CSV table of C-alpha atoms in Angstrom, one decimal:
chain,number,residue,atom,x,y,z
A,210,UNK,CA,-16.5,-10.8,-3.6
A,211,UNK,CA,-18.2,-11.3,-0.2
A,212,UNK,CA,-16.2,-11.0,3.1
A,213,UNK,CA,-15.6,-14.5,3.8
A,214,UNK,CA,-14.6,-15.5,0.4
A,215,UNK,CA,-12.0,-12.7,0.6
A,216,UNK,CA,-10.8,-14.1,4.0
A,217,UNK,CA,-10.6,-17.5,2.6
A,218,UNK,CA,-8.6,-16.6,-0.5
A,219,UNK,CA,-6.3,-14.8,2.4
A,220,UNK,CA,-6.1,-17.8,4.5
A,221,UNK,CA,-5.3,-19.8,1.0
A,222,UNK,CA,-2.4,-17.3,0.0
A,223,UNK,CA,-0.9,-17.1,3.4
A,224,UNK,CA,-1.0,-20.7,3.9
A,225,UNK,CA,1.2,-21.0,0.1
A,226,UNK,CA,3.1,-18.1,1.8
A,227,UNK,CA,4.2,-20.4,4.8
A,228,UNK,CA,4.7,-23.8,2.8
A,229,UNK,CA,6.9,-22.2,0.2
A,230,UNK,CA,9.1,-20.5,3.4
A,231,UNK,CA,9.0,-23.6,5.0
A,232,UNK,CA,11.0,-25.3,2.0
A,233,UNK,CA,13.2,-22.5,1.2
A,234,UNK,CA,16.6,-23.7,2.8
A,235,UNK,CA,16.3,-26.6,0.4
A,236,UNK,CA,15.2,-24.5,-2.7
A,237,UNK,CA,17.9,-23.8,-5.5
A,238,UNK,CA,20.0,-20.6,-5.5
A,239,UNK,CA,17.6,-19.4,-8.1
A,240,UNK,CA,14.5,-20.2,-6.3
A,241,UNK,CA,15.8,-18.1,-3.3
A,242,UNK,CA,16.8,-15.3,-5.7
A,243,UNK,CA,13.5,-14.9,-6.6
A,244,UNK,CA,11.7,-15.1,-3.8
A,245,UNK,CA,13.8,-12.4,-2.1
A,246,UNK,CA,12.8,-10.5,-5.6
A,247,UNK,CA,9.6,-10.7,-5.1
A,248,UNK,CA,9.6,-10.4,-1.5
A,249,UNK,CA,11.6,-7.0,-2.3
A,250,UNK,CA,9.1,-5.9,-5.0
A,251,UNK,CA,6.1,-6.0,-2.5
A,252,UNK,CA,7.8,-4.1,0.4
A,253,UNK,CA,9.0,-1.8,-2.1
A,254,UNK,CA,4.8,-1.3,-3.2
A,255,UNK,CA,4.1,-0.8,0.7
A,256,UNK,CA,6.7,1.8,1.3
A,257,UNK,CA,5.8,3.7,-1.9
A,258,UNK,CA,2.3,3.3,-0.9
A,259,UNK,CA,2.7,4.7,2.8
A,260,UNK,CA,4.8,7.6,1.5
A,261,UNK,CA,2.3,8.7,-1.0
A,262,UNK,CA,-0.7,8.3,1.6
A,263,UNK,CA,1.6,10.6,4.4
A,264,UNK,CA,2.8,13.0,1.3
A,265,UNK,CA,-1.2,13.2,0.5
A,266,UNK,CA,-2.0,13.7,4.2
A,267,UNK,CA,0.8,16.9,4.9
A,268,UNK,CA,-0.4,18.7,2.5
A,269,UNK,CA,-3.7,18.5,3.3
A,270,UNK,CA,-3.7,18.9,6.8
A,271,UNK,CA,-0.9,21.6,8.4
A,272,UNK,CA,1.5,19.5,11.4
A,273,UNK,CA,-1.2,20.6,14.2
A,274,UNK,CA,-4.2,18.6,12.6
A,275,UNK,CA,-6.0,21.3,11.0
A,276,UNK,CA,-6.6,22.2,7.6
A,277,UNK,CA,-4.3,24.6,5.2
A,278,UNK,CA,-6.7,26.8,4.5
A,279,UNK,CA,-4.0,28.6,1.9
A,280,UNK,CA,-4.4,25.6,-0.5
A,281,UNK,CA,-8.4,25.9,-0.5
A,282,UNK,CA,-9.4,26.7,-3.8
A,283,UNK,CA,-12.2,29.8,-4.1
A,284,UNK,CA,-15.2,30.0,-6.1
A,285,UNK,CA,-14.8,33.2,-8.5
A,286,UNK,CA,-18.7,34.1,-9.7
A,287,UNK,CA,-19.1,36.3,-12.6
A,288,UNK,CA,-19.7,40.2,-11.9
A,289,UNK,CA,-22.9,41.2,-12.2
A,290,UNK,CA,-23.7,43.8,-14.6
């Protein structure tokens, strides 16, 4: 998918986005159930997702910035006989 086809199916979803907020004080009870569902399912995606990334992050890098160089796997080469 080029760039601007991805920026036009953006500009498409966040223009549904802003219609279907726009006519949520007259949706149904159910209607605004779900929305907050879903609504609560993607945030929920987000947070997982920025916990992993700083969870992968720490223990790759020590507080300071640099590397752990305890974690760093070594090479073992067979003896030579």
């Amino acid at each position: 998918m080029s760039s601007e086809g991805f920026l036009k199916e953006m500009q498409t979803i966040g223009e549904k986005f802003l219609l279907k907020l726009q006519k949520l004080p007259k949706a149904d009870p159910v209607e605004i159930v779900s929305f907050c569902v879903v609504l609560l399912f993607i945030a929920t995606v987000l947070l997982l997702m920025i916990i992993a990334c700083s969870c992968c992050c720490y223990s790759c890098c020590s507080c300071d910035g640099r590397p752990d160089n305890r974690r760093r796997k070594i090479q073992v080469r067979p003896a030579a006989h």
